[in-house]
PDB file of C-alpha atoms in Angstrom:
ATOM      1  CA  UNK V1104      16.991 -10.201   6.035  1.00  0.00           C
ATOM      2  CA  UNK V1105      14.519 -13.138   7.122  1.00  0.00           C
ATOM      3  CA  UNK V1106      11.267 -12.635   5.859  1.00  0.00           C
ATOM      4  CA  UNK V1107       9.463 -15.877   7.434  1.00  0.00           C
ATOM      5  CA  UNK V1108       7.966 -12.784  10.053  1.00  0.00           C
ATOM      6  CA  UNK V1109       7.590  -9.907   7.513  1.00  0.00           C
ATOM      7  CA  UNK V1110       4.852  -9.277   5.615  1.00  0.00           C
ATOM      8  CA  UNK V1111       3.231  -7.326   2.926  1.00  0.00           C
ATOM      9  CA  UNK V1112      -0.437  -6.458   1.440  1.00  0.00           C
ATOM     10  CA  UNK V1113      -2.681  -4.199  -0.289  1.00  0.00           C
ATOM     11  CA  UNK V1114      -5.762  -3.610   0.374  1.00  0.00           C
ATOM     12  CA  UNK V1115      -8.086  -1.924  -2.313  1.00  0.00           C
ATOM     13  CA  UNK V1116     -11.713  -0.379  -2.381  1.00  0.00           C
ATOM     14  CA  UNK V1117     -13.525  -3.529  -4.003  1.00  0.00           C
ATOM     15  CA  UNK V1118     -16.151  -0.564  -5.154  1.00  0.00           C
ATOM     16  CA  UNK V1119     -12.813   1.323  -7.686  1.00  0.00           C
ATOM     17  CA  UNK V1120     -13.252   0.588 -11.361  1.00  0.00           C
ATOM     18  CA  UNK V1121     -10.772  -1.377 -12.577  1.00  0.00           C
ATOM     19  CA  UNK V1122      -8.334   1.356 -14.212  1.00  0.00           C
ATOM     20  CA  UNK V1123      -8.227   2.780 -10.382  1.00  0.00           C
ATOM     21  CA  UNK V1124      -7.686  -0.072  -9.014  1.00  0.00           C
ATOM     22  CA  UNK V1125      -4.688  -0.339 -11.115  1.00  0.00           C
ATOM     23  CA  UNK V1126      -3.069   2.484 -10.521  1.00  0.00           C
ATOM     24  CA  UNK V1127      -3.906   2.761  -6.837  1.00  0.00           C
ATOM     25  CA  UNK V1128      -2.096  -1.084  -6.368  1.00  0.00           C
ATOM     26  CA  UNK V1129       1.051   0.771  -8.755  1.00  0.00           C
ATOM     27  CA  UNK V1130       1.280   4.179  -7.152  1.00  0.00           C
ATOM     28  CA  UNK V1131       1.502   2.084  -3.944  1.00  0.00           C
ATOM     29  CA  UNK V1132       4.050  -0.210  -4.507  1.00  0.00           C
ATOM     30  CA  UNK V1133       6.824   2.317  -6.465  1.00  0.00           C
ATOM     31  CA  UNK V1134       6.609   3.630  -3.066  1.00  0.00           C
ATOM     32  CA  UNK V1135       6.923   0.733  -1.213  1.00  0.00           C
ATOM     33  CA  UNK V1136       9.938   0.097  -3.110  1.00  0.00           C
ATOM     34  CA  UNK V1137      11.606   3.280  -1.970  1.00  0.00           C
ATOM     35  CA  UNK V1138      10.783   2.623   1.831  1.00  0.00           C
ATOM     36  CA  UNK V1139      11.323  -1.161   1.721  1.00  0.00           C
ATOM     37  CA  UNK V1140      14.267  -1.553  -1.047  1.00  0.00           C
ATOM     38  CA  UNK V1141      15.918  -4.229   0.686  1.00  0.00           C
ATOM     39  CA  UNK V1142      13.622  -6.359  -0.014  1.00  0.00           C
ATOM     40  CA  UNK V1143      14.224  -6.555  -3.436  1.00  0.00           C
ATOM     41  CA  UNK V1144      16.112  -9.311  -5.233  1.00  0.00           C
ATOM     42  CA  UNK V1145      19.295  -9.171  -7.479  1.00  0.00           C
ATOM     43  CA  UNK V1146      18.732  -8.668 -10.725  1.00  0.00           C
ATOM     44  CA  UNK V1147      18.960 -12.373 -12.504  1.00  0.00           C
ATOM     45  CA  UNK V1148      19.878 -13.502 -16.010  1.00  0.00           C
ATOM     46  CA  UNK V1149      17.447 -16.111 -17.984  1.00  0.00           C
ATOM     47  CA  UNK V1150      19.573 -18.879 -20.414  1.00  0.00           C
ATOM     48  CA  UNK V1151      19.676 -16.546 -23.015  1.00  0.00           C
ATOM     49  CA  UNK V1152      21.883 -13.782 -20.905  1.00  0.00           C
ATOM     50  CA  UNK V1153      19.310 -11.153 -21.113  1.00  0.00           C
ATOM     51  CA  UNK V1154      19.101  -9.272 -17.682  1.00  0.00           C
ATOM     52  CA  UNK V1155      15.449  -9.407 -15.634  1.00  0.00           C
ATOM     53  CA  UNK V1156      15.558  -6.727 -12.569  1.00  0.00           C
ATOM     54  CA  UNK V1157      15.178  -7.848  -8.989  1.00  0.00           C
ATOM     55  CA  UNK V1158      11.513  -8.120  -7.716  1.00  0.00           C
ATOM     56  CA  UNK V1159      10.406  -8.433  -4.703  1.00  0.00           C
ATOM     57  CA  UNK V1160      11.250 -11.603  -2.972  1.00  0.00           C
ATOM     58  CA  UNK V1161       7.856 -12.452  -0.893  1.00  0.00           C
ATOM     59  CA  UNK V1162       4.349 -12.181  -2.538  1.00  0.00           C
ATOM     60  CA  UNK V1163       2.150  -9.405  -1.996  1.00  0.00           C
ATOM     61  CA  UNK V1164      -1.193 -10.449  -1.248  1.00  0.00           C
ATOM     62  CA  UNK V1165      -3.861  -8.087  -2.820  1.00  0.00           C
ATOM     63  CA  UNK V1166      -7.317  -7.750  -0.717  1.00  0.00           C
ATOM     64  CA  UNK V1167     -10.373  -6.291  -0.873  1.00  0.00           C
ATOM     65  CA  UNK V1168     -12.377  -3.750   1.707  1.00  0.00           C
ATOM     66  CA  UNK V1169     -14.864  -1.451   1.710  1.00  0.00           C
ATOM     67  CA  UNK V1170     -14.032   1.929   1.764  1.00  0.00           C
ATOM     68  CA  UNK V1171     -15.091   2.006   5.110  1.00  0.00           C
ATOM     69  CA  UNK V1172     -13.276  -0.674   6.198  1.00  0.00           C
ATOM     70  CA  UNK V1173      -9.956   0.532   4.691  1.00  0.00           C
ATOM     71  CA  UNK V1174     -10.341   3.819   6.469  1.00  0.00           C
ATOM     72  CA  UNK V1175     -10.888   1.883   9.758  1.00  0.00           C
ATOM     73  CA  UNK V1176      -7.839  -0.026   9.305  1.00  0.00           C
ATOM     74  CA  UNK V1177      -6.073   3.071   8.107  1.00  0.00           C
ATOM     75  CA  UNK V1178      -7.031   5.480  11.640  1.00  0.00           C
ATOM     76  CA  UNK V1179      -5.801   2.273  13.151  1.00  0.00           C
ATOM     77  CA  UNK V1180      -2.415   2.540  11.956  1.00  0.00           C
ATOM     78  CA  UNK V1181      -1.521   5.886  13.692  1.00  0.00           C
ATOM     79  CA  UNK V1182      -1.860   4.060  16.986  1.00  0.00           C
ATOM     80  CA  UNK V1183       1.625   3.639  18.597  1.00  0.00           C
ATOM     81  CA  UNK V1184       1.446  -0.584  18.362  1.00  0.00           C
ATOM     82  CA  UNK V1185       1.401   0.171  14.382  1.00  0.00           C
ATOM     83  CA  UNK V1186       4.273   2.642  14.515  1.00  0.00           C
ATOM     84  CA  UNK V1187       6.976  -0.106  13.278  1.00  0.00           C
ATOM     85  CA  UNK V1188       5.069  -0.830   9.731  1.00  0.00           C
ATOM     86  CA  UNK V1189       5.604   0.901   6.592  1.00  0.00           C
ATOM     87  CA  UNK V1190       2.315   1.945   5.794  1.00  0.00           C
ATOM     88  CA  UNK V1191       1.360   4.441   1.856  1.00  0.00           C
ATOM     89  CA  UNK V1192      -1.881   5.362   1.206  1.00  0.00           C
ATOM     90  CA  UNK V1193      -4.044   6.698  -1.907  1.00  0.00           C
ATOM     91  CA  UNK V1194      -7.022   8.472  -1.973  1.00  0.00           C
ATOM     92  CA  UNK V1195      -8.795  10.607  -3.827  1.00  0.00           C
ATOM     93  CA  UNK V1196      -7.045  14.014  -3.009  1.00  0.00           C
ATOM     94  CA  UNK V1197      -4.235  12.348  -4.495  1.00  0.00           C
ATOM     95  CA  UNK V1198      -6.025  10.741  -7.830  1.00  0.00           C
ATOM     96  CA  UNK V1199      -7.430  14.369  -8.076  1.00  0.00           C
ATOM     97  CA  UNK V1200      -4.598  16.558  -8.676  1.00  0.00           C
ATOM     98  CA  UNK V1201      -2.014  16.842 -11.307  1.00  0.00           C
ATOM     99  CA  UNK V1202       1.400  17.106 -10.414  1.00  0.00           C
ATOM    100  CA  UNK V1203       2.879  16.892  -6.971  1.00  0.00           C
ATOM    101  CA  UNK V1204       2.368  20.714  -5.532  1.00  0.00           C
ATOM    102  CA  UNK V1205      -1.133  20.470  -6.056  1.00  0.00           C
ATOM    103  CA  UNK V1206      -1.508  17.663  -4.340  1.00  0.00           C
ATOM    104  CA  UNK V1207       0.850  19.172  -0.974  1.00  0.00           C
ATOM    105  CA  UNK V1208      -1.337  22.136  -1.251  1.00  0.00           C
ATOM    106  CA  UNK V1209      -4.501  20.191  -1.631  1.00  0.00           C
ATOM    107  CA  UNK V1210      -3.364  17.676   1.594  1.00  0.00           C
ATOM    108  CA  UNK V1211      -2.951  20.831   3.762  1.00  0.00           C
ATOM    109  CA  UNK V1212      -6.130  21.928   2.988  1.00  0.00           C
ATOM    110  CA  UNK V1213      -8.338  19.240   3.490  1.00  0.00           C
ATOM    111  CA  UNK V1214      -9.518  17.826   7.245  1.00  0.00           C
ATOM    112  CA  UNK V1215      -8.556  14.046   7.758  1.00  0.00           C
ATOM    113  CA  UNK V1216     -12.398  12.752   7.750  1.00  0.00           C
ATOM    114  CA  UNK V1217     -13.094  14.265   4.364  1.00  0.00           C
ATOM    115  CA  UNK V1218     -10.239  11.745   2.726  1.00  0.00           C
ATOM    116  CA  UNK V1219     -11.516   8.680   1.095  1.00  0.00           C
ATOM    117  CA  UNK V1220      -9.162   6.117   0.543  1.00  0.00           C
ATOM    118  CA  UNK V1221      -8.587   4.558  -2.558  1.00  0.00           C
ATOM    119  CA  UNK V1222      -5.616   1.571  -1.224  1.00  0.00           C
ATOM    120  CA  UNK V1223      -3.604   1.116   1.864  1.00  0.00           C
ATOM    121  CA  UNK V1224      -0.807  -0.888   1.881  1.00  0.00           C
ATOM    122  CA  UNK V1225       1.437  -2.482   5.069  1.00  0.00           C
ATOM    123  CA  UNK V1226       4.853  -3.973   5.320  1.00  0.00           C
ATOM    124  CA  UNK V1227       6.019  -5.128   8.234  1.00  0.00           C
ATOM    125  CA  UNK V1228       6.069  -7.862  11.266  1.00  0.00           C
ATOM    126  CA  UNK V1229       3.560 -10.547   9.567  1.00  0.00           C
ATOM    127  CA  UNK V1230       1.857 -10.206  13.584  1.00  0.00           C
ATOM    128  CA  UNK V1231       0.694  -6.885  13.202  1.00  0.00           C
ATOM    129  CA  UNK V1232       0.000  -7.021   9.662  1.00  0.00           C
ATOM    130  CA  UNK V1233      -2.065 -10.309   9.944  1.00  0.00           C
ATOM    131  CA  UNK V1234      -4.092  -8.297  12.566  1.00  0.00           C
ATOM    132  CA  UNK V1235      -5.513  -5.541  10.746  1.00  0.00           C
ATOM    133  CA  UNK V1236      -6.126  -7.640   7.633  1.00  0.00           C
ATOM    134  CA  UNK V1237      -6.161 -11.267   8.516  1.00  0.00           C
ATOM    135  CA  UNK V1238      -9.912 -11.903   7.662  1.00  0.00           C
ATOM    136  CA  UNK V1239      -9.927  -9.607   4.131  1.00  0.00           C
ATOM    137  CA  UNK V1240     -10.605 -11.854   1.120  1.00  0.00           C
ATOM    138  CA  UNK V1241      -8.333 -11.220  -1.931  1.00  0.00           C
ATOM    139  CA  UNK V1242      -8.946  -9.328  -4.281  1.00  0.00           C
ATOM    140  CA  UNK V1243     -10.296 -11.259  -7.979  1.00  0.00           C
TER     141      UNK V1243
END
C-alpha cells in the first residue's frame, strides 16, 4: 500500500489526567490495529538476532481538543464524505464499565448527546483527515 495519501491521528481531551490519557491513546490504537493491520510492518531483527514486532509504518500524530471540539469533529464523521475513514472512539461509558457486556448494555442505554468523549482517532485519505484536524496542536 502507498501511504504518501493516508493518514492517521489521535486526538485527546487536553482536560484527561494523564493516566486517561494513556489509556484512551492505547485502547484506541489496539483497535486500530485490528481495522488497519496492513499497515503494519514485518517484524525485523536488530544485530544481535533478537526479533522486534512490526509497528506501524507512518507516525501517528497525537493532538489535543477540547472535549467539545472532539465531539464536533466526532458528529462530523457520520456524514457520508467521512464514510471511507476508520474512525474508534472512547468515552466515558466505556472507561466506566468493567468488562465488555456492561459496556454493550450500558451503550444501548444511553442517548448519543449524553456521551463525552475521551479520544477519537482517524485513519484514512490524509484529505479528509487533514480536514477535520488540520489546525489541532499536538498534544505535549
Amino acid at each position: 500500500m502507498n501511504y504518501a495519501n493516508y493518514k492517521c491521528v489521535m486526538v485527546l481531551d487536553e482536560d484527561l489526567p494523564q493516566g486517561i490519557l494513556c489509556n484512551t491513546s492505547a485502547i484506541m490504537g489496539i483497535t486500530l490495529g485490528k481495522y488497519i493491520a496492513s499497515t503494519v510492518g514485518e517484524n525485523v531483527v536488530d544485530q544481535d538476532n533478537f526479533l522486534h514486532l512490526g509497528i506501524i509504518q507512518f507516525p501517528v500524530p497525537i493532538l489535543k481538543a477540547s472535549k467539545e471540539k472532539i465531539k464536533e469533529i466526532r458528529e462530523m464523521l457520520y456524514e457520508d464524505k467521512y464514510q471511507e475513514l476508520v474512525v474508534v472512539d472512547f468515552s466515558d461509558v466505556a472507561q466506566s464499565c468493567n468488562d465488555y457486556p456492561d459496556f454493550i448494555e450500558l451503550m444501548k442505554n444511553t442517548k448519543h448527546e449524553d456521551i463525552t468523549y475521551f479520544g477519537i482517532a482517524m485513519c484514512g485519505a490524509k484529505k479528509l483527515v487533514n480536514k477535520l484536524t488540520g489546525s489541532l496542536p499536538l498534544l505535549r
